[in-house]
Amino acid sequence: MYYDLHIHSGLSPCADDDMSPQNIVRMAKLKGLQLISICDHNSLRQQAVLAEVAKAHHLKYLYGIELQTKEEVHVLAYFKDPLDCEPMQAWLNHVQMKVQNRPNFFGHQYLYDQHDHIVDEEKIALIFSLNATLEECLHMIHVHHGKAVLAHIYGRKNGIVTQLGFIPDDLPIDGIEVSSEEDAQRLRKEYPQYSHLPTLINSDAHTLINIHEAVYALNADAQKSLWGS
């Protein structure tokens, strides 16, 4: 199953404003993808509409989010059941920094309907770290029946290796994201204790053109682990 499980919508302040539900899904279909996840920064508020649009275009969808922990480490969280998103969002509301967004500085944080009309704008700045540690974020992802995947671990800001210098042993994670096949090989060499976990190569697309082509496919074991079938 060809996938891209790390795409940002216009709700993320660093994404282009044309990263709307219809635009993202149509581009994903055009590129031959079969499974996508939109992982906006520190918010699940756009997920219901994104899933609805994906379903209308016969594209499999995994509910997702990119959390920024107190250590400024990025963690992807995936949920199969939409009923788990609401209590997870309630927890996020509790641990978010209550700083007003400055669209002219950080970027807009648009919420769209299923026809790509802007219906609201998130007022709280999503760019800042949550008031929750890596350990706490991983725990809450699992409490809400989600899967936790370390995001873009090598060579990028907010990857765990960039932020901490290493991946701690025995982290309760369900997968690891890298940016290339070369980084996947490096991961297996440097952290063999995590080699049994699914390794995802996602785009982290903030623009339509950067959504992945149908190049990377989930094998059966990874599908079962992250998707459930």
Coordinates of N, CA and C in Angstrom, one line a residue:
M1 N 0.8 -1.2 0.0 CA 0.0 0.0 0.0 C 0.9 1.2 0.0
Y2 N 0.8 2.0 -1.1 CA 1.6 3.2 -1.2 C 1.1 4.3 -0.2
Y3 N 2.0 4.9 0.5 CA 1.6 5.8 1.6 C 2.4 7.1 1.6
D4 N 1.8 8.1 2.3 CA 2.6 9.2 2.8 C 1.8 9.6 4.1
L5 N 2.5 9.3 5.2 CA 1.8 9.4 6.5 C 2.3 10.6 7.3
H6 N 2.8 11.7 6.6 CA 3.2 12.9 7.3 C 3.0 14.1 6.4
I7 N 1.8 14.6 6.3 CA 1.5 15.7 5.5 C 0.9 16.8 6.4
H8 N 1.1 18.1 6.1 CA 0.5 19.1 6.9 C -0.6 19.8 6.1
S9 N -1.7 20.2 6.8 CA -2.7 21.0 6.2 C -2.4 22.5 6.5
G10 N -3.3 23.4 6.0 CA -3.2 24.8 6.3 C -3.5 25.1 7.8
L11 N -3.9 24.1 8.6 CA -4.0 24.4 10.0 C -2.6 24.5 10.7
S12 N -1.6 23.9 10.1 CA -0.2 24.1 10.6 C 0.3 25.4 10.1
P13 N 0.8 26.2 11.0 CA 1.2 27.6 10.6 C 2.3 27.6 9.6
C14 N 3.1 26.6 9.5 CA 4.3 26.6 8.6 C 3.9 26.0 7.2
A15 N 2.6 25.6 7.0 CA 2.2 25.0 5.8 C 1.6 26.1 4.9
D16 N 1.7 25.8 3.6 CA 1.0 26.8 2.6 C -0.5 26.8 2.9
D17 N -1.1 28.0 2.6 CA -2.5 28.1 2.8 C -3.4 27.3 1.9
D18 N -2.8 26.9 0.7 CA -3.5 26.1 -0.2 C -3.5 24.6 0.1
M19 N -2.9 24.2 1.3 CA -2.9 22.8 1.8 C -4.3 22.6 2.4
S20 N -5.3 22.6 1.6 CA -6.7 22.4 2.0 C -7.1 20.9 1.8
P21 N -8.2 20.4 2.4 CA -8.5 19.0 2.3 C -8.6 18.5 0.8
Q22 N -9.4 19.2 0.0 CA -9.6 18.7 -1.4 C -8.2 18.8 -2.1
N23 N -7.5 19.8 -1.9 CA -6.2 19.9 -2.6 C -5.2 18.8 -2.3
I24 N -5.2 18.6 -1.0 CA -4.2 17.5 -0.5 C -4.7 16.1 -1.0
V25 N -5.9 15.8 -0.9 CA -6.4 14.5 -1.3 C -6.3 14.3 -2.8
R26 N -6.7 15.3 -3.5 CA -6.6 15.2 -5.0 C -5.1 15.1 -5.5
M27 N -4.2 15.8 -4.8 CA -2.8 15.6 -5.2 C -2.3 14.2 -4.8
A28 N -2.7 13.7 -3.6 CA -2.3 12.4 -3.2 C -2.8 11.3 -4.2
K29 N -4.0 11.5 -4.7 CA -4.6 10.5 -5.7 C -3.8 10.7 -7.0
L30 N -3.5 11.9 -7.4 CA -2.8 12.1 -8.6 C -1.4 11.5 -8.6
K31 N -0.8 11.4 -7.4 CA 0.5 10.9 -7.3 C 0.5 9.4 -7.0
G32 N -0.7 8.8 -7.0 CA -0.8 7.3 -6.9 C -0.8 6.8 -5.5
L33 N -1.0 7.6 -4.5 CA -1.0 7.1 -3.1 C -2.3 6.4 -2.8
Q34 N -2.2 5.5 -1.8 CA -3.4 4.7 -1.4 C -3.8 5.0 0.1
L35 N -2.8 5.5 0.9 CA -3.0 5.7 2.3 C -2.3 7.0 2.7
I36 N -3.0 7.9 3.3 CA -2.3 9.1 3.8 C -2.7 9.4 5.2
S37 N -1.9 10.3 5.8 CA -2.3 10.9 7.1 C -1.8 12.3 7.2
I38 N -2.7 13.2 7.6 CA -2.4 14.6 7.8 C -2.1 14.8 9.3
C39 N -0.9 15.3 9.5 CA -0.4 15.4 10.9 C -0.1 16.8 11.2
D40 N -1.1 17.6 11.6 CA -0.8 19.0 11.9 C -0.2 19.2 13.2
H41 N 0.4 20.3 13.4 CA 1.1 20.6 14.7 C 0.2 20.7 15.8
N42 N 0.3 19.8 16.8 CA -0.4 20.0 18.1 C -1.9 20.2 18.0
S43 N -2.5 19.7 17.0 CA -4.0 19.8 16.9 C -4.6 18.7 16.0
L44 N -5.7 18.3 16.5 CA -6.5 17.3 15.7 C -7.8 17.9 15.2
R45 N -7.9 19.2 15.2 CA -9.2 19.8 14.9 C -9.6 19.7 13.5
Q46 N -8.7 19.4 12.5 CA -9.1 19.3 11.1 C -9.3 17.9 10.7
Q47 N -9.1 16.9 11.6 CA -9.1 15.5 11.2 C -10.4 15.0 10.6
A48 N -11.5 15.4 11.2 CA -12.8 14.8 10.8 C -13.1 15.2 9.3
V49 N -12.8 16.4 9.0 CA -13.1 16.9 7.6 C -12.1 16.2 6.6
L50 N -10.8 16.1 7.0 CA -9.8 15.5 6.2 C -10.2 14.0 5.9
A51 N -10.6 13.3 6.9 CA -11.0 11.9 6.8 C -12.2 11.8 5.8
E52 N -13.2 12.7 6.0 CA -14.4 12.7 5.1 C -14.0 12.9 3.7
V53 N -13.1 13.8 3.4 CA -12.7 14.1 2.0 C -12.0 12.9 1.4
A54 N -11.1 12.3 2.2 CA -10.3 11.2 1.8 C -11.2 10.0 1.4
K55 N -12.2 9.8 2.3 CA -13.2 8.7 2.0 C -13.9 8.9 0.8
A56 N -14.3 10.2 0.5 CA -15.1 10.5 -0.7 C -14.3 10.2 -1.9
H57 N -13.0 10.3 -1.8 CA -12.1 10.0 -3.0 C -11.5 8.6 -2.9
H58 N -12.1 7.7 -2.1 CA -11.7 6.3 -2.0 C -10.2 6.2 -1.6
L59 N -9.7 7.0 -0.7 CA -8.4 7.0 -0.3 C -8.4 6.7 1.2
K60 N -7.6 5.7 1.6 CA -7.5 5.3 3.0 C -6.9 6.4 3.8
Y61 N -7.4 6.6 5.0 CA -7.0 7.7 5.9 C -6.7 7.2 7.3
L62 N -5.6 7.7 7.8 CA -5.2 7.4 9.2 C -5.2 8.7 9.9
Y63 N -6.0 8.8 11.0 CA -6.0 10.1 11.8 C -4.6 10.3 12.4
G64 N -4.2 11.6 12.3 CA -2.8 11.8 12.7 C -2.6 13.2 13.3
I65 N -1.4 13.4 14.0 CA -1.0 14.6 14.6 C 0.5 14.6 14.8
E66 N 1.1 15.7 14.8 CA 2.5 15.8 15.1 C 2.7 16.7 16.4
L67 N 3.1 16.0 17.5 CA 3.2 16.7 18.8 C 4.6 17.2 18.9
Q68 N 4.7 18.4 19.5 CA 6.1 18.9 19.9 C 6.2 18.9 21.4
T69 N 7.0 18.0 21.9 CA 7.1 17.8 23.4 C 7.9 19.0 24.0
K70 N 7.9 18.9 25.4 CA 8.6 19.9 26.1 C 10.1 20.0 25.8
E71 N 10.7 18.9 25.3 CA 12.1 18.8 24.9 C 12.2 19.3 23.5
E72 N 11.1 19.7 22.8 CA 11.1 20.2 21.4 C 11.4 19.0 20.5
V73 N 11.0 17.8 20.9 CA 11.1 16.6 20.0 C 9.7 16.4 19.4
H74 N 9.8 16.1 18.1 CA 8.5 15.9 17.3 C 8.2 14.4 17.3
V75 N 6.9 14.1 17.6 CA 6.4 12.7 17.7 C 5.1 12.7 16.9
L76 N 5.0 11.8 16.0 CA 3.8 11.5 15.2 C 2.9 10.6 16.0
A77 N 1.6 10.9 16.0 CA 0.6 10.0 16.7 C -0.4 9.6 15.6
Y78 N -0.8 8.3 15.5 CA -1.8 7.9 14.6 C -2.9 7.2 15.3
F79 N -4.1 7.5 14.9 CA -5.3 6.9 15.5 C -6.2 6.3 14.4
K80 N -6.7 5.1 14.7 CA -7.6 4.4 13.7 C -9.0 4.8 13.9
D81 N -9.4 5.0 15.2 CA -10.8 5.3 15.6 C -10.9 6.8 15.8
P82 N -11.8 7.5 15.1 CA -12.0 8.9 15.3 C -12.5 9.2 16.7
L83 N -13.1 8.3 17.4 CA -13.6 8.5 18.7 C -12.5 8.8 19.7
D84 N -11.3 8.4 19.3 CA -10.1 8.6 20.2 C -9.5 10.0 20.0
C85 N -9.9 10.7 18.9 CA -9.4 12.0 18.7 C -9.9 13.1 19.6
E86 N -11.2 13.0 20.0 CA -11.8 14.0 20.8 C -11.1 14.1 22.2
P87 N -11.0 12.9 22.9 CA -10.4 13.0 24.2 C -8.9 13.4 24.1
M88 N -8.2 13.0 23.1 CA -6.8 13.4 22.9 C -6.7 14.9 22.7
Q89 N -7.7 15.5 21.9 CA -7.7 16.9 21.7 C -8.0 17.6 23.1
A90 N -8.8 17.0 23.9 CA -9.1 17.6 25.2 C -7.9 17.7 26.0
W91 N -7.0 16.6 26.0 CA -5.8 16.7 26.7 C -4.8 17.7 26.1
L92 N -4.8 17.8 24.8 CA -3.9 18.8 24.2 C -4.3 20.3 24.6
N93 N -5.6 20.5 24.7 CA -6.1 21.8 25.1 C -5.6 22.1 26.5
H94 N -5.4 21.1 27.3 CA -4.9 21.3 28.7 C -3.4 21.6 28.7
V95 N -2.7 21.0 27.8 CA -1.2 21.2 27.9 C -0.6 22.2 26.9
Q96 N -1.5 22.8 26.0 CA -1.0 23.7 25.1 C -0.6 25.0 25.8
M97 N 0.5 25.7 25.3 CA 0.8 27.0 25.7 C -0.3 28.0 25.2
K98 N -0.8 28.8 26.0 CA -1.9 29.7 25.6 C -1.4 31.0 25.2
V99 N -0.7 30.9 24.0 CA -0.1 32.1 23.3 C -0.9 32.3 22.1
Q100 N -1.4 33.6 21.9 CA -2.1 33.9 20.7 C -1.2 33.8 19.5
N101 N -1.8 33.2 18.4 CA -1.0 33.1 17.1 C -0.9 34.5 16.5
R102 N 0.3 34.7 15.9 CA 0.5 35.9 15.1 C 0.7 35.5 13.6
P103 N -0.4 35.5 12.9 CA -0.4 35.0 11.5 C 0.7 35.7 10.6
N104 N 0.9 37.0 10.8 CA 1.9 37.7 10.0 C 3.3 37.2 10.3
F105 N 3.5 36.6 11.4 CA 4.8 36.1 11.8 C 5.0 34.6 11.8
F106 N 4.0 33.9 12.3 CA 4.1 32.4 12.4 C 3.4 31.8 11.2
G107 N 2.4 32.4 10.6 CA 1.6 31.9 9.5 C 0.1 31.7 10.0
H108 N -0.8 31.6 9.0 CA -2.2 31.3 9.3 C -2.4 29.9 9.8
Q109 N -3.4 29.7 10.5 CA -3.8 28.4 11.0 C -5.3 28.1 10.6
Y110 N -5.5 27.9 9.4 CA -6.9 27.8 8.8 C -7.5 26.4 9.1
L111 N -8.8 26.5 9.3 CA -9.7 25.3 9.3 C -10.6 25.4 8.2
Y112 N -10.8 24.3 7.4 CA -11.5 24.3 6.2 C -12.7 23.3 6.3
D113 N -13.8 23.6 5.5 CA -14.8 22.6 5.4 C -14.5 21.6 4.3
Q114 N -15.4 20.7 4.0 CA -15.1 19.6 3.0 C -15.0 20.2 1.6
H115 N -15.4 21.4 1.4 CA -15.3 22.1 0.0 C -14.2 23.1 -0.1
D116 N -13.3 23.1 0.9 CA -12.1 23.9 0.9 C -12.4 25.4 1.3
H117 N -13.6 25.6 1.8 CA -13.9 27.0 2.3 C -13.3 27.1 3.7
I118 N -12.7 28.3 3.9 CA -12.1 28.5 5.3 C -13.3 28.9 6.2
V119 N -13.4 28.1 7.3 CA -14.6 28.3 8.2 C -14.1 28.8 9.5
D120 N -12.8 28.8 9.8 CA -12.4 29.3 11.1 C -10.9 29.4 11.1
E121 N -10.3 30.0 12.1 CA -8.8 30.1 12.2 C -8.5 29.8 13.6
E122 N -7.6 28.9 13.9 CA -7.1 28.6 15.2 C -6.4 29.8 15.8
K123 N -6.9 30.2 17.0 CA -6.3 31.4 17.6 C -5.0 31.1 18.4
I124 N -5.0 29.9 19.0 CA -3.8 29.6 19.8 C -2.6 29.2 18.9
A125 N -1.5 29.7 19.2 CA -0.3 29.4 18.3 C 0.1 27.9 18.5
L126 N 0.1 27.2 17.4 CA 0.4 25.8 17.5 C 1.9 25.5 17.3
I127 N 2.7 26.5 17.1 CA 4.1 26.3 16.8 C 4.9 26.0 18.0
F128 N 4.4 26.3 19.2 CA 5.1 26.1 20.5 C 5.0 24.7 21.0
S129 N 6.0 24.4 21.9 CA 6.0 23.1 22.5 C 4.8 22.9 23.5
L130 N 4.4 21.7 23.6 CA 3.4 21.4 24.6 C 4.0 21.4 26.0
N131 N 3.2 21.6 27.0 CA 3.7 21.5 28.4 C 3.6 20.1 28.9
A132 N 4.3 19.2 28.1 CA 4.3 17.8 28.4 C 5.6 17.2 27.9
T133 N 6.2 16.3 28.7 CA 7.5 15.7 28.3 C 7.3 14.6 27.2
L134 N 8.4 14.2 26.6 CA 8.3 13.1 25.7 C 7.6 11.9 26.3
E135 N 8.0 11.6 27.5 CA 7.4 10.4 28.2 C 5.9 10.6 28.4
E136 N 5.5 11.8 28.8 CA 4.1 12.0 29.0 C 3.3 12.0 27.7
C137 N 3.9 12.5 26.6 CA 3.2 12.5 25.3 C 3.0 11.0 24.8
L138 N 4.1 10.2 24.9 CA 4.0 8.8 24.5 C 2.9 8.1 25.3
H139 N 2.9 8.4 26.6 CA 1.9 7.7 27.5 C 0.5 8.1 27.0
M140 N 0.2 9.4 26.8 CA -1.1 9.8 26.4 C -1.5 9.3 25.0
I141 N -0.6 9.2 24.1 CA -0.9 8.6 22.8 C -1.5 7.2 23.0
H142 N -0.8 6.4 23.9 CA -1.2 5.1 24.1 C -2.5 5.0 24.9
V143 N -2.6 5.9 25.9 CA -3.9 5.9 26.6 C -5.1 6.1 25.7
H144 N -4.9 6.8 24.6 CA -6.0 7.1 23.7 C -5.9 6.1 22.5
H145 N -5.3 5.0 22.7 CA -5.2 3.9 21.7 C -4.5 4.3 20.4
G146 N -3.6 5.2 20.5 CA -2.8 5.6 19.3 C -1.5 4.9 19.2
K147 N -0.8 5.1 18.0 CA 0.5 4.6 17.7 C 1.4 5.8 17.7
A148 N 2.6 5.6 18.4 CA 3.6 6.7 18.5 C 4.8 6.4 17.6
V149 N 5.1 7.4 16.8 CA 6.2 7.3 15.9 C 7.1 8.5 16.0
L150 N 8.4 8.3 16.3 CA 9.4 9.4 16.3 C 9.5 10.0 15.0
A151 N 9.4 11.3 14.9 CA 9.4 12.0 13.6 C 10.8 12.4 13.1
H152 N 11.0 12.3 11.8 CA 12.3 12.7 11.1 C 13.5 12.8 12.1
I153 N 13.9 11.6 12.5 CA 14.9 11.5 13.6 C 16.3 12.1 13.2
Y154 N 16.7 12.1 12.0 CA 18.0 12.5 11.6 C 18.0 13.8 10.8
G155 N 19.0 14.7 11.2 CA 19.4 15.8 10.4 C 18.3 16.9 10.2
R156 N 17.3 16.9 11.0 CA 16.3 17.9 10.9 C 16.0 18.5 12.3
K157 N 15.6 19.7 12.3 CA 15.2 20.4 13.6 C 14.0 19.6 14.2
N158 N 14.1 19.4 15.5 CA 13.1 18.7 16.2 C 13.0 17.2 16.1
G159 N 14.0 16.6 15.3 CA 14.1 15.2 15.4 C 14.8 14.8 16.7
I160 N 14.5 13.6 17.2 CA 15.0 13.3 18.5 C 16.6 13.2 18.6
V161 N 17.2 12.8 17.5 CA 18.7 12.7 17.5 C 19.2 14.1 17.4
T162 N 18.6 15.0 16.7 CA 19.1 16.4 16.6 C 18.9 17.1 18.0
Q163 N 17.8 16.8 18.6 CA 17.5 17.5 19.9 C 18.2 16.9 21.1
L164 N 18.2 15.6 21.2 CA 18.8 14.9 22.4 C 20.2 14.3 22.1
G165 N 20.5 14.1 20.9 CA 21.8 13.5 20.5 C 21.7 12.0 20.4
F166 N 20.6 11.4 20.8 CA 20.5 9.9 20.7 C 19.0 9.6 20.9
I167 N 18.7 8.3 20.7 CA 17.4 7.7 21.0 C 17.6 6.9 22.3
P168 N 16.9 7.3 23.3 CA 17.0 6.5 24.6 C 16.6 5.1 24.4
D169 N 17.2 4.2 25.1 CA 16.8 2.8 25.1 C 15.4 2.6 25.7
D170 N 14.7 1.6 25.2 CA 13.4 1.2 25.8 C 12.3 2.3 25.7
L171 N 12.3 3.2 24.7 CA 11.2 4.1 24.6 C 10.0 3.3 24.1
P172 N 8.8 3.6 24.7 CA 7.6 2.9 24.3 C 7.0 3.5 23.0
I173 N 7.7 3.2 21.9 CA 7.3 3.7 20.6 C 6.9 2.6 19.7
D174 N 6.1 2.9 18.6 CA 5.6 1.9 17.7 C 6.2 2.0 16.3
G175 N 7.0 3.0 16.1 CA 7.7 3.1 14.8 C 8.6 4.3 14.8
I176 N 9.4 4.4 13.7 CA 10.3 5.5 13.6 C 10.3 6.1 12.1
E177 N 10.2 7.4 12.0 CA 10.2 8.0 10.7 C 11.6 8.5 10.3
V178 N 12.0 8.2 9.1 CA 13.3 8.8 8.5 C 12.9 9.4 7.2
S179 N 14.0 10.1 6.6 CA 13.7 10.8 5.4 C 14.2 10.1 4.1
S180 N 14.9 9.0 4.3 CA 15.5 8.3 3.1 C 15.8 6.9 3.4
E181 N 16.0 6.1 2.4 CA 16.5 4.7 2.6 C 17.8 4.7 3.3
E182 N 18.7 5.7 3.0 CA 20.0 5.7 3.6 C 19.9 5.9 5.1
D183 N 18.9 6.8 5.5 CA 18.7 7.0 7.0 C 18.1 5.8 7.6
A184 N 17.3 5.0 6.9 CA 16.7 3.8 7.4 C 17.9 2.8 7.7
Q185 N 18.8 2.7 6.8 CA 20.0 1.8 7.0 C 20.8 2.3 8.2
R186 N 21.0 3.6 8.3 CA 21.7 4.1 9.4 C 21.0 3.8 10.8
L187 N 19.7 3.9 10.8 CA 18.9 3.6 12.0 C 19.1 2.1 12.4
R188 N 19.1 1.2 11.4 CA 19.2 -0.2 11.8 C 20.6 -0.5 12.3
K189 N 21.6 0.2 11.8 CA 23.0 0.0 12.3 C 23.2 0.7 13.7
E190 N 22.7 1.9 13.9 CA 23.0 2.6 15.1 C 22.0 2.2 16.3
Y191 N 20.8 1.8 15.9 CA 19.8 1.4 17.0 C 19.2 0.1 16.6
P192 N 19.9 -1.0 16.7 CA 19.4 -2.3 16.3 C 18.2 -2.7 17.2
Q193 N 18.2 -2.2 18.4 CA 17.1 -2.5 19.4 C 15.7 -2.1 18.9
Y194 N 15.7 -1.2 17.9 CA 14.5 -0.7 17.3 C 14.2 -1.2 15.9
S195 N 15.1 -2.1 15.4 CA 15.0 -2.6 14.0 C 13.7 -3.4 13.7
H196 N 13.1 -3.9 14.8 CA 11.9 -4.6 14.6 C 10.6 -3.7 14.3
L197 N 10.8 -2.4 14.6 CA 9.7 -1.5 14.4 C 9.5 -1.1 13.0
P198 N 8.3 -0.7 12.6 CA 8.1 -0.2 11.3 C 8.9 1.1 11.1
T199 N 9.6 1.2 9.9 CA 10.3 2.4 9.6 C 9.6 3.1 8.4
L200 N 9.1 4.3 8.7 CA 8.4 5.1 7.7 C 9.2 6.1 7.0
I201 N 9.0 6.2 5.7 CA 9.7 7.3 4.9 C 8.6 8.2 4.4
N202 N 8.4 9.3 5.1 CA 7.3 10.2 4.7 C 7.8 11.5 4.2
S203 N 6.9 12.4 3.6 CA 7.4 13.6 3.0 C 7.5 14.8 4.0
D204 N 6.7 14.8 5.0 CA 6.6 15.9 5.9 C 6.2 17.2 5.0
A205 N 5.3 16.9 4.1 CA 5.0 18.0 3.1 C 4.2 19.1 3.7
H206 N 4.7 20.3 3.4 CA 4.1 21.6 3.8 C 3.5 22.3 2.5
T207 N 3.8 21.7 1.4 CA 3.3 22.2 0.1 C 2.8 21.0 -0.7
L208 N 1.9 21.3 -1.6 CA 1.3 20.3 -2.4 C 2.3 19.5 -3.2
I209 N 3.3 20.2 -3.8 CA 4.2 19.6 -4.7 C 5.1 18.6 -4.0
N210 N 5.3 18.8 -2.7 CA 6.2 17.9 -1.9 C 5.6 16.6 -1.3
I211 N 4.3 16.5 -1.5 CA 3.6 15.2 -1.2 C 4.3 14.1 -2.0
H212 N 4.6 13.0 -1.4 CA 5.3 11.9 -2.0 C 4.6 11.3 -3.2
E213 N 5.4 10.9 -4.2 CA 4.9 10.0 -5.2 C 4.7 8.6 -4.7
A214 N 4.1 7.7 -5.5 CA 3.8 6.3 -5.0 C 5.1 5.6 -5.1
V215 N 6.0 5.8 -4.2 CA 7.3 5.1 -4.1 C 7.5 4.2 -3.0
Y216 N 7.0 4.6 -1.8 CA 7.2 3.8 -0.6 C 5.9 3.1 -0.2
A217 N 6.0 1.8 0.1 CA 4.8 1.0 0.4 C 5.0 0.3 1.7
L218 N 3.9 0.2 2.5 CA 3.9 -0.5 3.7 C 3.9 -2.0 3.5
N219 N 4.8 -2.7 4.1 CA 4.7 -4.2 4.0 C 3.5 -4.7 4.9
A220 N 3.3 -5.9 4.8 CA 2.1 -6.5 5.6 C 2.2 -6.3 7.1
D221 N 3.4 -6.5 7.6 CA 3.6 -6.4 9.0 C 3.4 -4.9 9.5
A222 N 4.0 -4.0 8.7 CA 3.8 -2.6 9.1 C 2.3 -2.2 9.0
Q223 N 1.6 -2.6 8.0 CA 0.2 -2.3 7.8 C -0.6 -2.8 9.0
K224 N -0.3 -4.0 9.4 CA -1.0 -4.6 10.6 C -0.7 -3.8 11.9
S225 N 0.6 -3.4 12.0 CA 1.0 -2.7 13.2 C 0.4 -1.3 13.3
L226 N 0.4 -0.5 12.2 CA -0.1 0.8 12.2 C -1.5 1.1 11.7
W227 N -1.9 0.2 10.8 CA -3.2 0.4 10.2 C -4.3 -0.6 10.7
G228 N -3.8 -1.8 11.1 CA -4.7 -2.7 11.7 C -5.2 -3.8 10.8
S229 N -4.8 -3.7 9.5 CA -5.3 -4.7 8.6 C -4.2 -4.9 7.4

